[in-house]
C-alpha positions as a printed Julia matrix, in Angstrom:
566×3 Matrix{Float64}:
 -14.08   51.44  -15.17
 -17.2    49.26  -15.62
 -17.3    49.92  -19.38
 -13.81   48.51  -19.61
 -14.92   45.45  -17.6
 -17.9    45.13  -19.88
 -15.73   45.42  -22.97
 -13.24   42.86  -21.8
 -15.95   40.36  -20.85
 -17.65   40.81  -24.22
 -14.41   40.28  -26.15
 -13.51   37.18  -24.19
 -16.86   35.56  -24.26
 -17.39   36.31  -27.88
 -14.0    35.27  -29.16
 -14.19   32.35  -31.49
 -10.75   32.37  -33.09
  -8.82   31.05  -30.08
  -9.35   29.27  -26.76
  -6.69   31.55  -25.29
  -7.2    35.07  -24.0
  -4.36   37.3   -22.89
  -5.17   40.16  -20.52
  -2.62   42.91  -20.32
  -2.58   46.53  -19.16
  -4.99   47.9   -16.38
  -5.55   44.62  -14.56
  -2.59   45.49  -12.29
  -4.6    48.31  -10.77
  -6.2    46.9    -7.56
  -9.65   48.37   -7.98
  -9.92   47.22  -11.59
  -8.45   43.88  -10.71
 -11.11   43.34   -7.94
 -13.95   44.18  -10.27
 -12.37   42.16  -13.13
 -11.79   39.06  -10.98
 -15.37   39.0    -9.75
 -17.67   40.51  -12.3
 -16.0    39.2   -15.45
 -15.59   35.75  -14.05
 -19.25   35.69  -13.02
 -20.28   37.02  -16.37
 -18.42   34.44  -18.55
 -17.82   31.73  -16.05
 -14.08   31.53  -16.5
 -10.86   32.68  -14.96
  -7.3    32.69  -16.21
  -5.61   29.29  -16.35
  -2.11   30.75  -16.27
  -0.81   34.04  -14.8
   2.77   34.86  -15.76
   4.87   36.94  -13.37
   8.05   38.15  -14.99
  10.55   38.75  -12.09
  13.2    41.24  -12.87
  15.7    43.15  -10.59
  15.05   46.82  -10.17
  18.42   47.88  -11.69
  17.6    45.89  -14.97
  14.12   47.5   -15.06
  15.61   50.99  -14.65
  18.19   50.26  -17.42
  15.46   49.01  -19.85
  13.21   51.99  -19.24
  15.93   54.62  -19.68
  17.23   52.93  -22.84
  13.92   52.63  -24.72
  13.13   55.09  -27.33
   9.49   55.67  -26.39
  10.11   56.9   -22.82
   8.75   60.11  -21.23
  10.7    63.31  -21.36
  11.01   63.31  -17.62
  12.44   59.83  -17.41
  15.38   59.63  -15.11
  16.73   57.2   -12.51
  14.86   58.71   -9.64
  11.39   59.05  -11.31
  11.72   55.51  -12.8
  12.49   54.06   -9.36
   9.44   55.82   -7.88
   7.23   54.42  -10.64
   8.58   50.92  -10.1
   7.73   51.1    -6.34
   4.18   52.11   -7.17
   3.86   49.46   -9.81
   5.19   46.76   -7.31
   2.73   47.83   -4.62
  -0.24   47.69   -7.05
   0.87   44.22   -8.4
   1.37   42.61   -4.98
  -2.45   41.8    -4.4
  -2.6    40.34   -7.89
   0.43   38.23   -7.47
  -0.76   37.01   -4.06
  -4.26   36.33   -5.35
  -3.12   33.96   -8.11
  -0.28   32.47   -6.2
  -2.75   31.27   -3.52
  -4.78   29.65   -6.39
  -1.78   27.79   -7.85
  -2.03   29.71  -11.18
   0.92   31.92  -10.9
   4.15   31.09  -12.79
   7.3    33.03  -11.92
   9.54   33.61  -14.86
  13.11   34.96  -14.62
  12.89   38.16  -16.61
  16.63   38.66  -17.13
  18.11   37.74  -20.55
  17.31   38.14  -24.25
  13.76   37.92  -25.51
  14.54   34.54  -27.01
  15.93   33.28  -23.66
  12.88   34.56  -21.76
  10.54   33.05  -24.35
  12.13   29.66  -23.91
  11.33   29.92  -20.14
   7.63   30.65  -20.89
   7.17   27.86  -23.5
   7.14   24.98  -21.06
   4.41   26.6   -19.0
   2.14   26.84  -22.0
   3.17   23.32  -23.24
   2.16   21.92  -19.9
  -1.2    23.75  -20.02
  -1.95   22.53  -23.54
  -1.22   18.98  -22.45
  -3.46   19.19  -19.39
  -6.28   21.09  -21.33
  -7.05   17.96  -23.44
  -8.59   16.27  -20.32
 -12.21   15.43  -21.31
 -13.9    16.62  -18.1
 -13.71   20.23  -16.97
 -15.11   22.21  -14.07
 -17.27   24.99  -15.35
 -18.01   26.8   -12.08
 -15.34   28.04   -9.67
 -14.6    26.31   -6.39
 -14.8    28.84   -3.58
 -11.21   30.1    -2.78
 -11.62   29.35    0.91
 -12.27   25.64    0.37
  -8.69   24.35    0.42
  -7.23   26.8     2.98
 -10.0    25.91    5.4
  -8.84   22.35    5.74
  -5.16   22.12    4.57
  -1.95   24.08    4.94
  -1.12   26.96    2.62
  -0.11   26.05   -0.94
  -1.49   22.47   -0.6
  -3.44   20.91   -3.46
  -5.39   17.69   -4.16
  -4.67   14.97   -6.71
  -7.22   12.29   -7.54
  -6.76    8.9    -9.14
  -9.5     6.94  -10.8
  -9.87    3.67  -12.82
 -11.69    2.78  -15.98
 -12.03   -0.93  -15.54
 -12.91   -1.58  -19.17
  -9.56   -0.17  -20.37
  -8.02   -3.32  -18.85
 -10.97   -5.74  -18.95
 -11.18   -5.73  -22.84
  -7.93   -7.75  -22.87
  -7.57   -9.27  -19.33
 -11.15   -9.99  -18.38
 -11.74  -10.53  -14.64
  -8.17   -9.7   -13.83
  -8.76   -6.07  -14.7
  -9.83   -5.32  -11.08
  -6.49   -6.2    -9.63
  -4.56   -4.74  -12.61
  -6.23   -1.36  -12.18
  -5.54   -1.35   -8.48
  -1.87   -2.33   -9.09
  -1.69    0.68  -11.4
  -3.21    2.95   -8.76
  -0.41    1.88   -6.44
   2.19    2.61   -9.04
   0.67    5.98   -9.77
   0.57    6.89   -5.97
   4.3     6.06   -5.64
   5.25    7.92   -8.81
   3.48   11.05   -7.42
   5.13   10.7    -4.04
   8.66   10.33   -5.45
   8.21   13.27   -7.91
   6.75   15.5    -5.11
   9.61   14.57   -2.67
  12.11   15.55   -5.36
  10.54   18.99   -5.4
  10.3    19.4    -1.64
   6.7    18.26   -1.12
   5.0    15.49    1.0
   1.91   13.48    0.06
  -0.68   11.58    2.03
  -3.91    9.76    1.08
  -7.01   11.37    2.48
  -8.3     7.97    3.51
 -10.84    9.1     5.98
 -13.04   10.22    3.09
 -15.76    7.84    1.83
 -16.45    6.6    -1.74
 -19.44    9.05   -2.11
 -17.08   11.95   -1.14
 -14.66   10.98   -3.93
 -17.52   10.73   -6.47
 -18.51   14.33   -5.64
 -14.97   15.71   -5.41
 -13.86   14.25   -8.75
 -17.23   14.52  -10.63
 -17.43   10.77  -11.23
 -20.86    9.34  -10.53
 -21.03    6.74  -13.34
 -20.9     3.78  -11.07
 -24.16    4.91   -9.36
 -25.96    4.74  -12.69
 -24.52    1.44  -13.91
 -26.82   -1.66  -13.52
 -24.63   -4.71  -12.99
 -25.84   -7.73  -14.9
 -26.17  -11.08  -13.16
 -23.47  -12.72  -15.3
 -20.88  -11.76  -17.96
 -22.68  -10.07  -20.89
 -21.28   -9.12  -24.41
 -22.84   -6.24  -26.49
 -22.88   -2.56  -26.93
 -22.65   -1.06  -23.51
 -21.22    2.51  -23.53
 -22.26    3.0   -19.93
 -19.5     0.51  -18.95
 -16.81    3.06  -19.68
 -17.29    5.1   -16.59
 -14.48    6.28  -14.28
 -14.33    4.73  -10.89
 -12.85    7.17   -8.27
 -10.12    5.38   -6.22
  -8.46    7.91   -3.96
  -7.6    11.51   -3.37
  -4.15   12.64   -2.08
  -3.14   15.73   -0.35
   0.12   17.28   -1.61
   1.57   19.7     0.86
   4.88   21.41    1.69
   7.34   18.98    3.2
   7.8    19.35    6.97
   4.16   20.28    7.61
   3.58   17.71   10.35
   1.65   20.04   12.76
  -1.82   19.88   11.26
  -4.9    17.64   11.29
  -7.81   17.05    8.96
 -11.46   17.03   10.23
 -12.9    14.46    7.87
 -16.44   14.99    9.01
 -16.3    18.68    8.33
 -14.43   18.09    5.02
 -17.05   15.57    3.9
 -19.81   18.09    4.65
 -18.02   20.86    2.83
 -17.42   18.6    -0.2
 -21.22   17.9    -0.37
 -22.09   21.6    -0.06
 -19.54   22.9    -2.57
 -19.32   20.13   -5.19
 -23.02   19.43   -5.45
 -23.19   22.92   -7.03
 -20.28   22.33   -9.5
 -21.37   21.77  -13.06
 -19.1    19.3   -14.87
 -18.88   19.64  -18.6
 -17.36   17.55  -21.36
 -17.83   14.02  -22.67
 -14.94   11.55  -22.88
 -14.45    9.71  -26.06
 -15.69    6.11  -26.12
 -13.03    3.42  -26.33
 -14.9     0.61  -28.0
 -17.8    -0.27  -30.18
 -18.4    -3.53  -28.42
 -17.95   -4.47  -24.75
 -17.93   -7.53  -22.38
 -19.16   -6.76  -18.96
 -17.41   -9.05  -16.5
 -19.88   -8.69  -13.61
 -17.51   -9.82  -10.93
 -15.41   -6.7   -11.42
 -18.25   -4.4   -10.66
 -19.67   -6.58   -7.86
 -16.26   -6.52   -6.23
 -15.85   -2.78   -6.69
 -19.34   -2.33   -5.12
 -18.63   -4.54   -2.13
 -15.38   -2.78   -1.27
 -16.55    0.8    -1.39
 -15.22    2.58    1.68
 -17.56    4.61    3.89
 -16.65    7.89    5.52
 -14.54    7.27    8.65
 -14.8    10.61   10.18
 -12.92    9.64   13.31
  -9.77    8.81   11.38
  -6.75   10.91   12.33
  -4.68   12.51    9.53
  -1.12   11.93   10.81
   2.14   13.08    9.2
   4.99   11.17   10.85
   8.55   12.44   10.68
  10.4    11.13    7.65
  12.75    8.2     8.09
  15.31    7.48    5.38
  16.0     4.07    3.94
  19.29    2.33    4.79
  22.28    2.84    2.5
  24.81    0.02    2.25
  26.98    1.69   -0.31
  26.49    4.53   -2.85
  28.74    2.52   -5.22
  25.91    0.22   -6.2
  24.17    3.02   -8.03
  25.25    4.36  -11.38
  25.59    8.07  -10.6
  22.21    9.02  -12.36
  19.92   11.6   -10.91
  16.39   10.92   -9.61
  14.98   12.78  -12.61
  16.89   10.5   -15.12
  15.75    7.36  -13.29
  12.14    8.5   -13.19
  11.93    9.59  -16.7
  13.72    6.53  -18.19
  11.72    3.89  -16.2
  10.44    1.28  -18.48
   9.13   -2.21  -18.17
  11.47   -4.92  -19.59
   9.83   -7.13  -22.2
  12.57   -9.82  -21.8
  15.5   -10.66  -19.62
  18.93  -11.83  -20.8
  19.15  -14.87  -18.54
  22.79  -14.12  -18.01
  23.45  -11.08  -15.9
  24.6   -11.71  -12.32
  23.82   -9.2    -9.63
  26.27   -8.36   -6.83
  25.05   -9.38   -3.43
  25.33   -5.81   -1.94
  23.19   -4.54   -4.85
  20.59   -7.1    -4.03
  20.6    -6.23   -0.37
  20.47   -2.5    -1.19
  17.44   -2.87   -3.41
  15.67   -4.69   -0.62
  16.69   -2.03    1.95
  14.7     0.48   -0.01
  11.65   -1.97    0.02
  11.3    -1.58    3.81
   8.28    0.47    4.89
   9.78    1.95    8.07
  13.25    2.8     6.72
  16.17    2.64    9.02
  16.38    4.78   12.07
  19.64    6.5    12.87
  21.8     3.98   14.69
  20.51    1.12   12.51
  17.7    -0.19   14.79
  13.96    0.13   14.51
  10.95   -2.15   13.86
   9.48   -2.65   10.5
   5.76   -2.15   10.05
   4.88    1.52   10.21
   5.05    3.24    6.81
   7.63    6.07    7.4
   9.94    5.85    4.44
   9.49    7.05    0.87
   7.28    6.42   -0.86
   5.51    4.09    1.6
   4.61    7.06    3.97
   1.81    8.06    1.69
  -0.18    4.99    2.84
  -2.22    5.37    6.1
  -2.06    1.8     7.33
   0.8    -0.37    8.54
   2.52   -2.65    6.06
   0.55   -5.74    5.22
   2.54   -6.99    2.21
   5.64   -9.15    2.32
   7.79  -10.64   -0.53
   8.74  -14.25   -1.25
  11.91  -14.22   -3.43
  13.12  -16.66   -6.01
  16.89  -15.86   -6.11
  18.51  -16.99   -9.48
  21.62  -14.98  -10.18
  23.12  -13.06   -7.16
  26.87  -13.4    -6.69
  27.78  -14.88   -3.29
  24.18  -15.87   -2.49
  22.89  -19.44   -2.91
  20.08  -19.88   -5.38
  16.88  -20.61   -3.5
  13.74  -19.35   -1.8
  13.96  -16.28    0.4
  11.48  -14.19    2.44
  11.49  -10.45    3.17
   9.37   -9.73    6.21
   8.08   -6.14    5.9
   6.15   -6.06    9.16
   7.82   -7.64   12.19
   4.48   -8.22   13.94
   3.63  -10.79   11.28
   6.79  -12.81   11.69
   5.62  -15.46   14.14
   2.35  -15.99   12.24
   4.28  -16.32    8.94
   6.6   -18.91   10.42
   3.73  -20.94   11.86
   1.73  -20.7     8.61
   4.49  -21.88    6.24
   6.32  -25.13    5.84
   7.93  -26.52    9.0
  10.99  -27.65    7.08
  11.86  -23.96    6.04
  15.23  -22.71    7.45
  14.36  -19.12    8.36
  18.05  -18.35    8.43
  19.71  -15.03    7.77
  21.76  -15.3     4.61
  25.46  -14.42    4.64
  26.46  -10.82    4.57
  22.88   -9.64    5.14
  22.77   -6.25    6.99
  21.43   -6.71   10.56
  18.55   -4.31    9.92
  17.32   -6.04    6.82
  14.66   -8.8     7.77
  15.52  -11.14    5.0
  15.47  -14.88    5.6
  16.51  -17.89    3.47
  13.8   -20.63    3.49
  15.41  -23.17    1.19
  18.34  -23.56   -1.2
  18.02  -24.88   -4.72
  17.54  -23.97   -8.42
  14.05  -22.58   -8.65
  14.18  -20.98  -12.09
  11.72  -23.53  -13.58
   9.4   -23.24  -10.61
   9.33  -19.39  -10.65
   8.53  -19.55  -14.4
   5.56  -21.93  -13.73
   4.01  -19.93  -10.94
   4.18  -16.75  -13.16
   2.04  -18.2   -15.89
   4.97  -19.94  -17.53
   6.63  -16.7   -18.47
  10.39  -16.92  -19.16
  10.92  -13.34  -17.78
  10.34  -14.74  -14.21
  13.31  -17.14  -14.44
  15.63  -15.13  -16.71
  16.29  -12.31  -14.34
  18.53  -12.05  -11.22
  15.48  -12.68   -8.98
  11.79  -12.72   -9.11
   9.26  -12.45   -6.35
   5.67  -12.88   -5.24
   4.07  -10.3    -3.0
   2.13  -11.98   -0.15
  -0.24  -10.02    1.99
  -1.75  -10.72    5.3
  -5.2   -11.19    3.98
  -8.03  -12.72    6.09
  -7.47  -10.65    9.21
  -7.09   -7.48    7.33
 -10.33   -7.91    5.32
 -12.18   -9.06    8.45
 -11.38   -5.7    10.03
 -12.26   -3.66    6.98
 -13.38   -5.23    3.68
 -12.53   -1.93    1.87
  -8.87   -2.68    2.48
  -9.0    -5.19   -0.42
  -8.07   -2.68   -3.18
  -5.66   -0.98   -0.82
  -3.58   -4.16   -0.51
  -3.18   -4.07   -4.24
  -2.18   -0.37   -3.94
   0.55   -1.37   -1.49
   1.84   -3.95   -3.91
   1.91   -1.3    -6.66
   3.83    1.14   -4.41
   6.42   -1.76   -3.68
   6.55   -2.55   -7.36
   7.3     1.13   -8.3
  10.22    1.04   -5.79
  11.6    -2.17   -7.5
  11.29   -0.45  -10.91
  13.16    2.6    -9.77
  15.82    0.7    -7.84
  16.44   -1.57  -10.83
  17.0     1.32  -13.15
  19.12    3.13  -10.59
  21.53    0.21  -10.53
  21.63   -0.02  -14.33
  19.15   -2.93  -15.08
  15.43   -3.18  -15.34
  12.28   -4.82  -13.9
   8.8    -5.88  -14.78
   5.49   -6.32  -13.02
   3.92   -9.62  -13.67
   0.08   -9.54  -13.2
  -0.49  -13.09  -14.38
   0.43  -15.73  -11.85
  -0.98  -18.8   -10.13
  -1.68  -17.9    -6.54
  -2.64  -21.43   -5.42
   0.7   -22.66   -6.71
   2.53  -19.93   -4.8
   0.59  -20.86   -1.57
   1.48  -24.53   -2.11
   5.18  -23.68   -2.42
   5.02  -21.85    0.93
   2.8   -24.34    2.59
  -0.02  -21.78    3.11
  -3.57  -23.02    3.63
  -6.75  -21.04    3.97
  -6.89  -17.31    3.44
  -4.49  -16.02    6.16
  -2.04  -14.88    3.5
  -2.64  -14.26   -0.12
  -0.37  -13.73   -3.17
  -1.39  -10.54   -4.95
   1.38   -9.55   -7.39
   4.58  -10.94   -9.03
   7.75   -9.03  -10.14
  11.05   -9.78  -11.8
  14.38   -7.87  -11.75
  17.27   -8.34  -14.1
  19.16   -7.26  -17.2
  16.76   -6.38  -20.08
  16.96   -7.52  -23.67
  16.38   -4.35  -25.61
  13.8    -4.65  -28.35
  14.9    -2.21  -31.0
  11.51   -2.29  -32.63
  10.24   -0.27  -29.74
  10.92    3.48  -29.81
  10.81    5.62  -26.69
   9.72    9.31  -26.95
   9.48   12.03  -24.32
   6.23   11.87  -22.29
   5.55   15.52  -23.27
   7.46   16.0   -26.52
   6.37   19.56  -27.2
   5.56   21.27  -30.5
   9.05   20.9   -32.06
   9.12   17.08  -31.93
   7.32   15.16  -34.53
   5.74   12.08  -32.84
């Protein structure tokens, strides 16, 4: 047996014609499999990236064996069935082994060879897409690492930012733009996971140093921040900044906790030994280091908070006014077709119930059965991924909603903040519930009037803010939140990004579009509201309306595959 293992390892490690090795025949025998999975992997430092399991009913297998021309002379129904039972028993450990490691892909083995091949192609297409990532782990993570801390079948997803990717164009604003994007990415992951029956939660008890080790990103530790903005050749500025790690686990798994202290220790023990290989391509030949970006990132690094509890609350759905507001498209269609509008038509009028429905899905706590419930705790999709209570509210500039007066409105997303918001804003504001507003939607009219020009001015004079049905500014409870934990600063932007992603998806679901507006005048927004000091802070703008389609822009599938010429 060992000569076969030696031969296999020699062939795989010496192969230069292909990056792909296919192992067949013999590995299904348990004793050879055990030697192969340990000795060969140790010898060449690699394991299979994909394991295909072709699942076929016994009757079909028997038919195929008996109809082939190369069968044994003693082939009959009884002997073939006995062989299949032995084969299944020997394969079970292999199937279980790779299933637990997330490498097993189950393929329906019934059909023609062409039909089965078409089921296999997407698996390899996905692998080819993922294999272009510039950083790879070259030594295996112990198989007991994940099962020790998390439920079976769970896996981790990490998000990081490369500040220069935004700073080359937007300068100092890159810090908030990157963190807006983190929020959008978090929400996109949560929605996609939920559609497949999974739940997601940020592992927010971990500290920044844990994320560096876990994701193999230590560039920020080696970067010397200059005392002022500097221009020149600085390749070291193109490092990845680890933002967060999320646990993806089977939905309904509320009965477990995470020991962050033990997890942090294990990360140190395991990932200090991991060798990371690969060098990402440089983006630029010249750089500008905006020092304030990196000083801010340094100031808000989160420490390990080992006492934090990992809590998965029961899911609460968002309120539904009427299914008629949606266009009958599937979640998959909405997710895949989401695009930022580059312009709004300035004409389209939204129905009032559609407006209310969109805002209902912006509530963090959803709507409990019976219609009651307090807003604040993040229980609804996709907000439940966040570990803190809602800190972000929305001030809305309503332009074109049928049956609703134009004017300034306010969506309170945490009821505990209501009194402070009312005290902190202008005394002449109405704080009245608009006509037809659902009783469980905490929306208030502050003032009537045509605010299209004003909304355009506060969004850096961009027409897109005034040409939609409504635009909004996201206002966070700021001072008190940061006094408690300064590392909440980027997390406030994450929350705005999650809320923005909901607005994107809701707009597309009702047949229109939306756009995030990262350039805005926060002081002007504060002046409109009458805010002073830092109790509340404007952090992100958004607009929703009917898009003007730019025919010069072509949309292609995210993963077009080998048959589509991009």
